[in-house]
Amino acid sequence: MDWCLCFNRFFPLIDAFAPLPAAAQETTIYKDSIRRFNELPEGEDDSTEAPVQPNGTSLSIEHLSFCI
């Protein structure tokens, strides 16, 4: 029974990693684009702090359901 579970977990991993060799081969085609992308300057951090809500603010959620 354990070997059955092993194959059940192993084969989805093969599907995930199977396209990697083809993707690595295509990097030579886009070598110039990759080089230019890597030469782009670092961007500034655009994150902002969340606004402070006044005291006494409440949130109510009614009639919420999830379907699978």
Tab-separated table of C-alpha atoms in Angstrom:
chain	number	residue	atom	x	y	z
A	1	MET	CA	0.000	0.000	0.000
A	2	ASP	CA	2.877	2.376	0.763
A	3	TRP	CA	4.296	2.076	-2.757
A	4	CYS	CA	0.922	3.109	-4.152
A	5	LEU	CA	0.986	6.286	-2.068
A	6	CYS	CA	4.565	6.924	-3.160
A	7	PHE	CA	3.623	6.859	-6.846
A	8	ASN	CA	0.553	8.951	-6.134
A	9	ARG	CA	2.793	11.697	-4.693
A	10	PHE	CA	5.684	11.289	-7.155
A	11	PHE	CA	3.957	11.629	-10.516
A	12	PRO	CA	2.513	15.125	-9.922
A	13	LEU	CA	6.082	16.258	-9.168
A	14	ILE	CA	7.209	14.969	-12.549
A	15	ASP	CA	4.515	17.086	-14.215
A	16	ALA	CA	5.758	20.155	-12.363
A	17	PHE	CA	9.431	19.749	-13.314
A	18	ALA	CA	9.111	18.280	-16.827
A	19	PRO	CA	9.049	21.661	-18.672
A	20	LEU	CA	12.260	22.931	-17.012
A	21	PRO	CA	14.751	21.630	-19.632
A	22	ALA	CA	12.769	23.249	-22.455
A	23	ALA	CA	12.589	26.520	-20.536
A	24	ALA	CA	16.343	26.456	-19.906
A	25	GLN	CA	16.967	25.865	-23.604
A	26	GLU	CA	14.854	28.888	-24.569
A	27	THR	CA	16.915	31.240	-22.397
A	28	THR	CA	19.534	31.381	-25.159
A	29	ILE	CA	16.900	32.794	-27.507
A	30	TYR	CA	16.046	35.585	-25.085
A	31	LYS	CA	19.599	36.230	-23.867
A	32	ASP	CA	19.560	39.903	-24.938
A	33	SER	CA	16.198	40.530	-23.271
A	34	ILE	CA	17.358	38.857	-20.065
A	35	ARG	CA	20.530	40.962	-20.059
A	36	ARG	CA	18.552	44.194	-20.499
A	37	PHE	CA	16.098	43.139	-17.793
A	38	ASN	CA	18.945	42.481	-15.368
A	39	GLU	CA	20.433	45.914	-16.145
A	40	LEU	CA	17.247	47.760	-15.146
A	41	PRO	CA	17.754	50.009	-12.124
A	42	GLU	CA	16.304	48.980	-8.797
A	43	GLY	CA	12.869	50.488	-8.226
A	44	GLU	CA	11.926	52.466	-5.171
A	45	ASP	CA	9.726	50.942	-2.524
A	46	ASP	CA	6.222	52.192	-3.343
A	47	SER	CA	4.615	50.639	-0.314
A	48	THR	CA	2.629	52.935	1.889
A	49	GLU	CA	1.423	52.440	5.400
A	50	ALA	CA	-2.194	51.512	5.886
A	51	PRO	CA	-4.316	54.447	7.022
A	52	VAL	CA	-5.126	54.467	10.707
A	53	GLN	CA	-8.797	53.856	11.370
A	54	PRO	CA	-10.469	55.941	14.054
A	55	ASN	CA	-11.361	54.193	17.294
A	56	GLY	CA	-14.800	52.670	17.427
A	57	THR	CA	-14.755	51.423	13.811
A	58	SER	CA	-16.272	47.978	13.405
A	59	LEU	CA	-16.735	45.580	10.539
A	60	SER	CA	-19.694	43.252	10.228
A	61	ILE	CA	-20.087	40.460	7.669
A	62	GLU	CA	-23.472	38.797	7.334
A	63	HIS	CA	-24.806	36.010	5.124
A	64	LEU	CA	-21.376	34.789	4.020
A	65	SER	CA	-21.036	31.328	2.554
A	66	PHE	CA	-18.348	29.365	0.732
A	67	CYS	CA	-19.060	26.717	-1.860
A	68	ILE	CA	-16.601	24.098	-3.018
